[in-house]
PDB file of C-alpha atoms in Angstrom:
ATOM      1  CA  MET A 290      18.982  35.045 -78.601  1.00  0.00           C
ATOM      2  CA  LEU A 291      18.590  32.004 -76.362  1.00  0.00           C
ATOM      3  CA  LEU A 292      22.340  31.501 -76.069  1.00  0.00           C
ATOM      4  CA  ARG A 293      22.866  35.167 -75.274  1.00  0.00           C
ATOM      5  CA  TRP A 294      20.239  35.033 -72.524  1.00  0.00           C
ATOM      6  CA  LEU A 295      21.664  31.814 -71.066  1.00  0.00           C
ATOM      7  CA  ASP A 296      25.076  33.449 -70.899  1.00  0.00           C
ATOM      8  CA  GLU A 297      23.785  36.640 -69.277  1.00  0.00           C
ATOM      9  CA  ALA A 298      21.150  35.234 -66.912  1.00  0.00           C
ATOM     10  CA  GLN A 299      22.839  31.907 -66.003  1.00  0.00           C
ATOM     11  CA  PRO A 300      19.604  30.161 -64.926  1.00  0.00           C
ATOM     12  CA  ASP A 301      19.929  26.716 -63.369  1.00  0.00           C
ATOM     13  CA  VAL A 302      16.902  25.178 -65.110  1.00  0.00           C
ATOM     14  CA  VAL A 303      15.090  26.488 -68.189  1.00  0.00           C
ATOM     15  CA  CYS A 304      11.707  25.614 -69.710  1.00  0.00           C
ATOM     16  CA  LEU A 305      11.331  26.408 -73.404  1.00  0.00           C
ATOM     17  CA  GLN A 306       8.221  26.551 -75.581  1.00  0.00           C
ATOM     18  CA  GLU A 307       7.514  27.093 -79.278  1.00  0.00           C
ATOM     19  CA  LEU A 308      10.760  25.480 -80.385  1.00  0.00           C
ATOM     20  CA  LYS A 309       9.608  25.644 -84.009  1.00  0.00           C
ATOM     21  CA  ALA A 310      11.969  22.796 -84.862  1.00  0.00           C
ATOM     22  CA  PRO A 311      11.496  19.076 -85.516  1.00  0.00           C
ATOM     23  CA  GLN A 312      13.082  16.637 -83.079  1.00  0.00           C
ATOM     24  CA  GLU A 313      16.217  16.101 -85.158  1.00  0.00           C
ATOM     25  CA  SER A 314      16.881  19.845 -85.624  1.00  0.00           C
ATOM     26  CA  PHE A 315      17.041  20.845 -81.953  1.00  0.00           C
ATOM     27  CA  PRO A 316      20.373  22.672 -81.345  1.00  0.00           C
ATOM     28  CA  GLU A 317      21.582  20.242 -78.687  1.00  0.00           C
ATOM     29  CA  ALA A 318      25.290  20.795 -79.401  1.00  0.00           C
ATOM     30  CA  ALA A 319      25.099  24.582 -79.037  1.00  0.00           C
ATOM     31  CA  ILE A 320      23.125  24.271 -75.814  1.00  0.00           C
ATOM     32  CA  ARG A 321      25.571  21.696 -74.477  1.00  0.00           C
ATOM     33  CA  ASP A 322      28.449  24.040 -75.288  1.00  0.00           C
ATOM     34  CA  ALA A 323      26.639  26.688 -73.250  1.00  0.00           C
ATOM     35  CA  GLY A 324      26.789  24.355 -70.250  1.00  0.00           C
ATOM     36  CA  TYR A 325      23.307  22.804 -70.342  1.00  0.00           C
ATOM     37  CA  LYS A 326      21.926  19.291 -70.691  1.00  0.00           C
ATOM     38  CA  ALA A 327      18.560  19.104 -72.444  1.00  0.00           C
ATOM     39  CA  ILE A 328      15.530  16.974 -73.153  1.00  0.00           C
ATOM     40  CA  TRP A 329      13.079  18.132 -75.795  1.00  0.00           C
ATOM     41  CA  HIS A 330       9.896  17.206 -77.603  1.00  0.00           C
ATOM     42  CA  GLY A 331      10.278  18.791 -81.018  1.00  0.00           C
ATOM     43  CA  GLN A 332       7.806  19.550 -83.767  1.00  0.00           C
ATOM     44  CA  SER A 333       7.898  21.802 -86.789  1.00  0.00           C
ATOM     45  CA  ARG A 334       6.006  25.075 -87.057  1.00  0.00           C
ATOM     46  CA  TRP A 335       4.634  26.403 -83.755  1.00  0.00           C
ATOM     47  CA  ASN A 336       4.964  23.622 -81.219  1.00  0.00           C
ATOM     48  CA  GLY A 337       7.790  22.003 -79.278  1.00  0.00           C
ATOM     49  CA  VAL A 338       8.889  22.118 -75.619  1.00  0.00           C
ATOM     50  CA  ALA A 339      12.155  21.483 -73.756  1.00  0.00           C
ATOM     51  CA  VAL A 340      13.783  21.422 -70.328  1.00  0.00           C
ATOM     52  CA  LEU A 341      17.419  22.516 -69.944  1.00  0.00           C
ATOM     53  CA  SER A 342      19.595  22.115 -66.855  1.00  0.00           C
ATOM     54  CA  ARG A 343      23.099  23.026 -65.758  1.00  0.00           C
ATOM     55  CA  VAL A 344      22.656  21.569 -62.249  1.00  0.00           C
ATOM     56  CA  GLY A 345      22.244  17.907 -63.121  1.00  0.00           C
ATOM     57  CA  ASP A 346      20.864  15.787 -65.919  1.00  0.00           C
ATOM     58  CA  PRO A 347      17.159  16.269 -66.639  1.00  0.00           C
ATOM     59  CA  HIS A 348      15.620  12.805 -66.382  1.00  0.00           C
ATOM     60  CA  GLU A 349      12.508  12.664 -68.537  1.00  0.00           C
ATOM     61  CA  THR A 350       9.404  11.401 -66.756  1.00  0.00           C
ATOM     62  CA  ARG A 351       6.669  12.346 -69.221  1.00  0.00           C
ATOM     63  CA  ARG A 352       6.527  13.236 -72.950  1.00  0.00           C
ATOM     64  CA  GLY A 353       3.172  14.498 -74.138  1.00  0.00           C
ATOM     65  CA  LEU A 354       0.073  15.201 -72.087  1.00  0.00           C
ATOM     66  CA  PRO A 355      -1.914  12.018 -71.335  1.00  0.00           C
ATOM     67  CA  GLY A 356      -5.616  11.605 -71.966  1.00  0.00           C
ATOM     68  CA  ASP A 357      -5.831  11.629 -75.770  1.00  0.00           C
ATOM     69  CA  PRO A 358      -3.754   9.092 -77.732  1.00  0.00           C
ATOM     70  CA  ASP A 359      -4.686  10.826 -80.993  1.00  0.00           C
ATOM     71  CA  ASP A 360      -3.163  14.156 -79.919  1.00  0.00           C
ATOM     72  CA  VAL A 361       0.246  14.362 -81.624  1.00  0.00           C
ATOM     73  CA  GLN A 362       1.028  18.011 -80.865  1.00  0.00           C
ATOM     74  CA  SER A 363       4.289  18.503 -78.931  1.00  0.00           C
ATOM     75  CA  ARG A 364       3.114  20.644 -76.044  1.00  0.00           C
ATOM     76  CA  TYR A 365       4.222  18.978 -72.792  1.00  0.00           C
ATOM     77  CA  ILE A 366       7.383  17.484 -71.320  1.00  0.00           C
ATOM     78  CA  LYS A 367       8.328  16.752 -67.713  1.00  0.00           C
ATOM     79  CA  ALA A 368      11.639  15.926 -66.058  1.00  0.00           C
ATOM     80  CA  ALA A 369      13.203  15.304 -62.661  1.00  0.00           C
ATOM     81  CA  VAL A 370      16.146  17.646 -62.083  1.00  0.00           C
ATOM     82  CA  SER A 371      18.197  17.444 -58.875  1.00  0.00           C
ATOM     83  CA  GLY A 372      15.218  16.558 -56.709  1.00  0.00           C
ATOM     84  CA  VAL A 373      12.757  18.940 -58.391  1.00  0.00           C
ATOM     85  CA  LEU A 374      10.020  17.851 -60.819  1.00  0.00           C
ATOM     86  CA  VAL A 375       9.811  20.349 -63.693  1.00  0.00           C
ATOM     87  CA  ALA A 376       7.185  20.453 -66.447  1.00  0.00           C
ATOM     88  CA  SER A 377       7.344  22.674 -69.522  1.00  0.00           C
ATOM     89  CA  LEU A 378       4.109  23.272 -71.415  1.00  0.00           C
ATOM     90  CA  TYR A 379       2.741  25.205 -74.362  1.00  0.00           C
ATOM     91  CA  LEU A 380      -1.018  25.404 -74.015  1.00  0.00           C
ATOM     92  CA  PRO A 381      -3.037  25.855 -77.235  1.00  0.00           C
ATOM     93  CA  ASN A 382      -3.917  29.387 -78.311  1.00  0.00           C
ATOM     94  CA  GLY A 383      -7.528  28.532 -79.126  1.00  0.00           C
ATOM     95  CA  ASN A 384      -8.319  31.229 -81.656  1.00  0.00           C
ATOM     96  CA  PRO A 385     -10.598  31.708 -83.470  1.00  0.00           C
ATOM     97  CA  ARG A 386     -13.322  31.429 -80.872  1.00  0.00           C
ATOM     98  CA  PRO A 387     -15.728  29.710 -81.177  1.00  0.00           C
ATOM     99  CA  GLY A 388     -14.436  26.874 -83.293  1.00  0.00           C
ATOM    100  CA  PRO A 389     -12.484  23.592 -83.299  1.00  0.00           C
ATOM    101  CA  LYS A 390      -9.277  25.228 -82.059  1.00  0.00           C
ATOM    102  CA  PHE A 391     -11.049  26.687 -79.038  1.00  0.00           C
ATOM    103  CA  ASP A 392     -12.710  23.351 -78.290  1.00  0.00           C
ATOM    104  CA  TYR A 393      -9.276  21.679 -78.440  1.00  0.00           C
ATOM    105  CA  LYS A 394      -7.894  24.253 -76.012  1.00  0.00           C
ATOM    106  CA  LEU A 395     -10.628  23.526 -73.456  1.00  0.00           C
ATOM    107  CA  ARG A 396     -10.110  19.774 -73.795  1.00  0.00           C
ATOM    108  CA  TRP A 397      -6.359  20.244 -73.354  1.00  0.00           C
ATOM    109  CA  PHE A 398      -6.974  22.302 -70.211  1.00  0.00           C
ATOM    110  CA  ASP A 399      -9.203  19.533 -68.829  1.00  0.00           C
ATOM    111  CA  ARG A 400      -6.511  16.933 -69.507  1.00  0.00           C
ATOM    112  CA  LEU A 401      -3.914  19.143 -67.844  1.00  0.00           C
ATOM    113  CA  GLN A 402      -6.045  19.506 -64.728  1.00  0.00           C
ATOM    114  CA  GLN A 403      -6.513  15.740 -64.511  1.00  0.00           C
ATOM    115  CA  HIS A 404      -2.792  15.151 -64.979  1.00  0.00           C
ATOM    116  CA  LEU A 405      -1.706  17.731 -62.380  1.00  0.00           C
ATOM    117  CA  GLY A 406      -4.049  16.445 -59.690  1.00  0.00           C
ATOM    118  CA  SER A 407      -1.413  13.993 -58.425  1.00  0.00           C
ATOM    119  CA  PRO A 408       1.911  15.900 -58.513  1.00  0.00           C
ATOM    120  CA  VAL A 409       0.448  18.858 -56.611  1.00  0.00           C
ATOM    121  CA  SER A 410       0.491  16.743 -53.440  1.00  0.00           C
ATOM    122  CA  LEU A 411       3.984  15.283 -53.840  1.00  0.00           C
ATOM    123  CA  ASP A 412       6.378  15.693 -50.931  1.00  0.00           C
ATOM    124  CA  ALA A 413       8.929  17.302 -53.260  1.00  0.00           C
ATOM    125  CA  PRO A 414       9.070  20.585 -55.200  1.00  0.00           C
ATOM    126  CA  VAL A 415       7.063  20.564 -58.433  1.00  0.00           C
ATOM    127  CA  ILE A 416       7.196  23.391 -60.991  1.00  0.00           C
ATOM    128  CA  VAL A 417       4.876  23.727 -63.999  1.00  0.00           C
ATOM    129  CA  ALA A 418       6.061  26.506 -66.294  1.00  0.00           C
ATOM    130  CA  GLY A 419       5.268  27.751 -69.742  1.00  0.00           C
ATOM    131  CA  ASP A 420       3.049  29.647 -72.114  1.00  0.00           C
ATOM    132  CA  PHE A 421      -0.464  29.006 -70.796  1.00  0.00           C
ATOM    133  CA  ASN A 422      -2.100  31.342 -73.334  1.00  0.00           C
ATOM    134  CA  VAL A 423      -4.456  32.701 -70.697  1.00  0.00           C
ATOM    135  CA  MET A 424      -4.728  36.047 -68.910  1.00  0.00           C
ATOM    136  CA  PRO A 425      -6.233  35.026 -65.551  1.00  0.00           C
ATOM    137  CA  ALA A 426      -7.688  38.443 -64.606  1.00  0.00           C
ATOM    138  CA  ASP A 427      -8.253  41.981 -65.880  1.00  0.00           C
ATOM    139  CA  LYS A 428      -5.023  43.153 -64.247  1.00  0.00           C
ATOM    140  CA  ASP A 429      -3.143  40.678 -66.456  1.00  0.00           C
ATOM    141  CA  VAL A 430      -3.993  42.481 -69.694  1.00  0.00           C
ATOM    142  CA  TYR A 431      -3.639  45.998 -70.996  1.00  0.00           C
ATOM    143  CA  ALA A 432      -7.044  47.375 -72.069  1.00  0.00           C
ATOM    144  CA  PRO A 433      -9.041  44.242 -71.096  1.00  0.00           C
ATOM    145  CA  LYS A 434     -12.199  45.397 -72.899  1.00  0.00           C
ATOM    146  CA  ARG A 435     -10.403  44.859 -76.220  1.00  0.00           C
ATOM    147  CA  TRP A 436      -9.789  41.191 -75.376  1.00  0.00           C
ATOM    148  CA  ARG A 437     -13.232  40.035 -74.229  1.00  0.00           C
ATOM    149  CA  ASP A 438     -13.823  37.922 -77.339  1.00  0.00           C
ATOM    150  CA  ASP A 439     -10.326  36.468 -77.547  1.00  0.00           C
ATOM    151  CA  ALA A 440      -9.662  32.812 -76.687  1.00  0.00           C
ATOM    152  CA  LEU A 441      -6.889  33.856 -74.273  1.00  0.00           C
ATOM    153  CA  PHE A 442      -9.349  35.866 -72.177  1.00  0.00           C
ATOM    154  CA  ALA A 443     -12.523  33.828 -72.528  1.00  0.00           C
ATOM    155  CA  PRO A 444     -14.489  33.116 -69.329  1.00  0.00           C
ATOM    156  CA  GLU A 445     -14.185  29.367 -69.883  1.00  0.00           C
ATOM    157  CA  VAL A 446     -10.387  29.631 -70.149  1.00  0.00           C
ATOM    158  CA  LYS A 447     -10.013  31.827 -67.062  1.00  0.00           C
ATOM    159  CA  ALA A 448     -12.239  29.395 -65.168  1.00  0.00           C
ATOM    160  CA  ALA A 449     -10.048  26.474 -66.278  1.00  0.00           C
ATOM    161  CA  TYR A 450      -6.941  28.255 -64.988  1.00  0.00           C
ATOM    162  CA  ALA A 451      -8.697  28.984 -61.687  1.00  0.00           C
ATOM    163  CA  ARG A 452      -9.537  25.290 -61.331  1.00  0.00           C
ATOM    164  CA  LEU A 453      -5.821  24.494 -61.580  1.00  0.00           C
ATOM    165  CA  LEU A 454      -5.061  26.895 -58.742  1.00  0.00           C
ATOM    166  CA  ASP A 455      -7.886  25.432 -56.703  1.00  0.00           C
ATOM    167  CA  GLN A 456      -6.063  22.086 -56.837  1.00  0.00           C
ATOM    168  CA  GLY A 457      -3.371  23.697 -54.677  1.00  0.00           C
ATOM    169  CA  TRP A 458      -1.044  25.287 -57.227  1.00  0.00           C
ATOM    170  CA  THR A 459       0.418  28.723 -56.520  1.00  0.00           C
ATOM    171  CA  ASP A 460       0.863  31.294 -59.292  1.00  0.00           C
ATOM    172  CA  ALA A 461       4.400  32.436 -58.405  1.00  0.00           C
ATOM    173  CA  ILE A 462       4.205  35.923 -59.900  1.00  0.00           C
ATOM    174  CA  ARG A 463       0.811  36.745 -58.406  1.00  0.00           C
ATOM    175  CA  HIS A 464       1.768  35.290 -55.042  1.00  0.00           C
ATOM    176  CA  LEU A 465       4.674  37.724 -54.627  1.00  0.00           C
ATOM    177  CA  HIS A 466       3.179  40.594 -56.662  1.00  0.00           C
ATOM    178  CA  PRO A 467      -0.577  40.422 -55.970  1.00  0.00           C
ATOM    179  CA  ASP A 468      -1.433  43.939 -57.156  1.00  0.00           C
ATOM    180  CA  GLN A 469       1.447  44.872 -59.445  1.00  0.00           C
ATOM    181  CA  THR A 470       1.108  45.311 -63.207  1.00  0.00           C
ATOM    182  CA  VAL A 471       3.149  42.442 -64.613  1.00  0.00           C
ATOM    183  CA  TYR A 472       3.259  41.447 -68.285  1.00  0.00           C
ATOM    184  CA  THR A 473       5.212  38.737 -70.092  1.00  0.00           C
ATOM    185  CA  PHE A 474       4.155  39.333 -73.722  1.00  0.00           C
ATOM    186  CA  TRP A 475       4.028  42.425 -75.945  1.00  0.00           C
ATOM    187  CA  LYS A 476       3.000  42.502 -79.593  1.00  0.00           C
ATOM    188  CA  TYR A 477       5.133  44.186 -82.249  1.00  0.00           C
ATOM    189  CA  TRP A 478       2.721  46.975 -83.102  1.00  0.00           C
ATOM    190  CA  ARG A 479       2.036  50.509 -81.950  1.00  0.00           C
ATOM    191  CA  SER A 480       5.142  50.431 -79.736  1.00  0.00           C
ATOM    192  CA  ALA A 481       3.378  48.050 -77.352  1.00  0.00           C
ATOM    193  CA  PHE A 482       6.543  47.185 -75.444  1.00  0.00           C
ATOM    194  CA  GLU A 483       7.619  50.798 -75.104  1.00  0.00           C
ATOM    195  CA  ARG A 484       4.145  51.689 -73.784  1.00  0.00           C
ATOM    196  CA  ASN A 485       4.016  48.546 -71.617  1.00  0.00           C
ATOM    197  CA  ALA A 486       0.782  47.529 -73.328  1.00  0.00           C
ATOM    198  CA  GLY A 487       1.167  43.838 -72.713  1.00  0.00           C
ATOM    199  CA  LEU A 488      -0.322  40.579 -71.501  1.00  0.00           C
ATOM    200  CA  ARG A 489       0.569  38.122 -68.744  1.00  0.00           C
ATOM    201  CA  ILE A 490       0.207  34.733 -70.389  1.00  0.00           C
ATOM    202  CA  ASP A 491       3.398  32.964 -69.252  1.00  0.00           C
ATOM    203  CA  HIS A 492       3.057  31.456 -65.791  1.00  0.00           C
ATOM    204  CA  VAL A 493       5.002  29.420 -63.252  1.00  0.00           C
ATOM    205  CA  LEU A 494       2.860  27.242 -60.987  1.00  0.00           C
ATOM    206  CA  LEU A 495       4.252  25.721 -57.792  1.00  0.00           C
ATOM    207  CA  ASN A 496       2.975  22.916 -55.622  1.00  0.00           C
ATOM    208  CA  PRO A 497       2.866  23.662 -51.860  1.00  0.00           C
ATOM    209  CA  VAL A 498       6.364  22.292 -51.231  1.00  0.00           C
ATOM    210  CA  ALA A 499       7.877  24.482 -53.956  1.00  0.00           C
ATOM    211  CA  ALA A 500       5.772  27.477 -52.922  1.00  0.00           C
ATOM    212  CA  SER A 501       7.104  27.245 -49.375  1.00  0.00           C
ATOM    213  CA  ARG A 502      10.596  27.757 -50.805  1.00  0.00           C
ATOM    214  CA  LEU A 503       9.747  30.636 -53.129  1.00  0.00           C
ATOM    215  CA  VAL A 504      12.150  33.564 -52.745  1.00  0.00           C
ATOM    216  CA  THR A 505      11.673  35.656 -55.895  1.00  0.00           C
ATOM    217  CA  ALA A 506       9.465  35.668 -58.999  1.00  0.00           C
ATOM    218  CA  GLU A 507      10.211  38.195 -61.727  1.00  0.00           C
ATOM    219  CA  VAL A 508       9.932  38.892 -65.445  1.00  0.00           C
ATOM    220  CA  ASP A 509      13.282  39.495 -67.137  1.00  0.00           C
ATOM    221  CA  MET A 510      12.339  42.217 -69.612  1.00  0.00           C
ATOM    222  CA  ARG A 511      15.840  42.688 -71.026  1.00  0.00           C
ATOM    223  CA  PRO A 512      15.581  40.125 -73.864  1.00  0.00           C
ATOM    224  CA  ARG A 513      12.293  41.632 -75.074  1.00  0.00           C
ATOM    225  CA  ALA A 514      14.191  44.856 -75.860  1.00  0.00           C
ATOM    226  CA  TRP A 515      16.749  43.076 -78.048  1.00  0.00           C
ATOM    227  CA  GLU A 516      16.492  43.232 -81.841  1.00  0.00           C
ATOM    228  CA  LYS A 517      14.549  40.487 -83.651  1.00  0.00           C
ATOM    229  CA  THR A 518      13.569  38.843 -80.401  1.00  0.00           C
ATOM    230  CA  SER A 519      10.492  37.008 -79.144  1.00  0.00           C
ATOM    231  CA  TYR A 520       7.175  38.560 -78.183  1.00  0.00           C
ATOM    232  CA  HIS A 521       7.714  36.936 -74.779  1.00  0.00           C
ATOM    233  CA  ALA A 522      10.012  37.793 -71.888  1.00  0.00           C
ATOM    234  CA  PRO A 523      11.349  35.067 -69.565  1.00  0.00           C
ATOM    235  CA  VAL A 524       9.642  34.507 -66.221  1.00  0.00           C
ATOM    236  CA  SER A 525      12.159  33.537 -63.558  1.00  0.00           C
ATOM    237  CA  ILE A 526      11.785  32.261 -60.016  1.00  0.00           C
ATOM    238  CA  GLU A 527      14.223  31.446 -57.241  1.00  0.00           C
ATOM    239  CA  LEU A 528      13.643  28.650 -54.745  1.00  0.00           C
ATOM    240  CA  ALA A 529      15.486  28.271 -51.453  1.00  0.00           C
ATOM    241  CA  ASP A 530      17.021  24.937 -50.501  1.00  0.00           C
ATOM    242  CA  LYS A 531      14.682  24.761 -47.506  1.00  0.00           C
ATOM    243  CA  PRO A 532      11.218  26.166 -46.778  1.00  0.00           C
ATOM    244  CA  THR A 533      11.257  29.893 -46.076  1.00  0.00           C
ATOM    245  CA  ARG A 534       7.628  30.204 -45.025  1.00  0.00           C
ATOM    246  CA  ARG A 535       4.543  28.221 -44.161  1.00  0.00           C
ATOM    247  CA  LEU A 536       1.726  28.904 -46.560  1.00  0.00           C
ATOM    248  CA  ALA A 537      -1.805  29.283 -45.265  1.00  0.00           C
ATOM    249  CA  SER A 538      -4.528  27.508 -47.247  1.00  0.00           C
ATOM    250  CA  SER A 539      -5.920  30.863 -48.353  1.00  0.00           C
ATOM    251  CA  VAL A 540      -2.613  31.657 -50.033  1.00  0.00           C
ATOM    252  CA  ILE A 541      -2.249  28.316 -51.794  1.00  0.00           C
ATOM    253  CA  GLY A 542      -5.501  28.836 -53.684  1.00  0.00           C
ATOM    254  CA  ARG A 543      -6.192  31.221 -56.527  1.00  0.00           C
ATOM    255  CA  PRO A 544      -4.531  34.672 -56.301  1.00  0.00           C
ATOM    256  CA  ARG A 545      -6.613  37.519 -55.038  1.00  0.00           C
TER     257      ARG A 545
END
């Protein structure tokens, strides 16, 4: 499915999550044959992240989120690609809540906020993309009342996401589509995709330099309709070579 989407969509840079493969089993050769260089942080079962590029080698700058030397889960990787700093992340799910998994999610969010405090102010485009496992607001979830007790919709988790935006990050989808119903994830039950009963849990965050170059931000729903495909649909953005707008401080903060 990935190779089909790469061939059809032809993205320049790709962030992958949930590789479900140990380091040595990553399909580097197949991805290289598709025209992409890759760096990856593999792990069996549900973790693993990667950055692919067809517009220059991805030069790894960070493997693993700092702040906890005992955390061995493969959930974060960052690379410099043709003058753009790109991070791919897979934030913990956190269910069941309450419990150790939810506590780990909150700690991971705190570490992420501390880590992203510096790159947000870089004088170069910075993109942080991935499965954040959080619906930031009611408009990001179908039937929000059904999700009040879920770790993806918990007040503490939404507050943690808001603190990231308050650092100066722009939520690309919400910036260009402030009031539109946009989902990135649909379960395989009760025809959720066909009814558009979904969630928006996959996000692309931009620092002010990247946000000033933002042209488009969309969800490519085509792969979600393919057979035996992922629950998720790719989120894609386009950046101009030069700034296209000057962002006011009220826009750089959390989406309205």
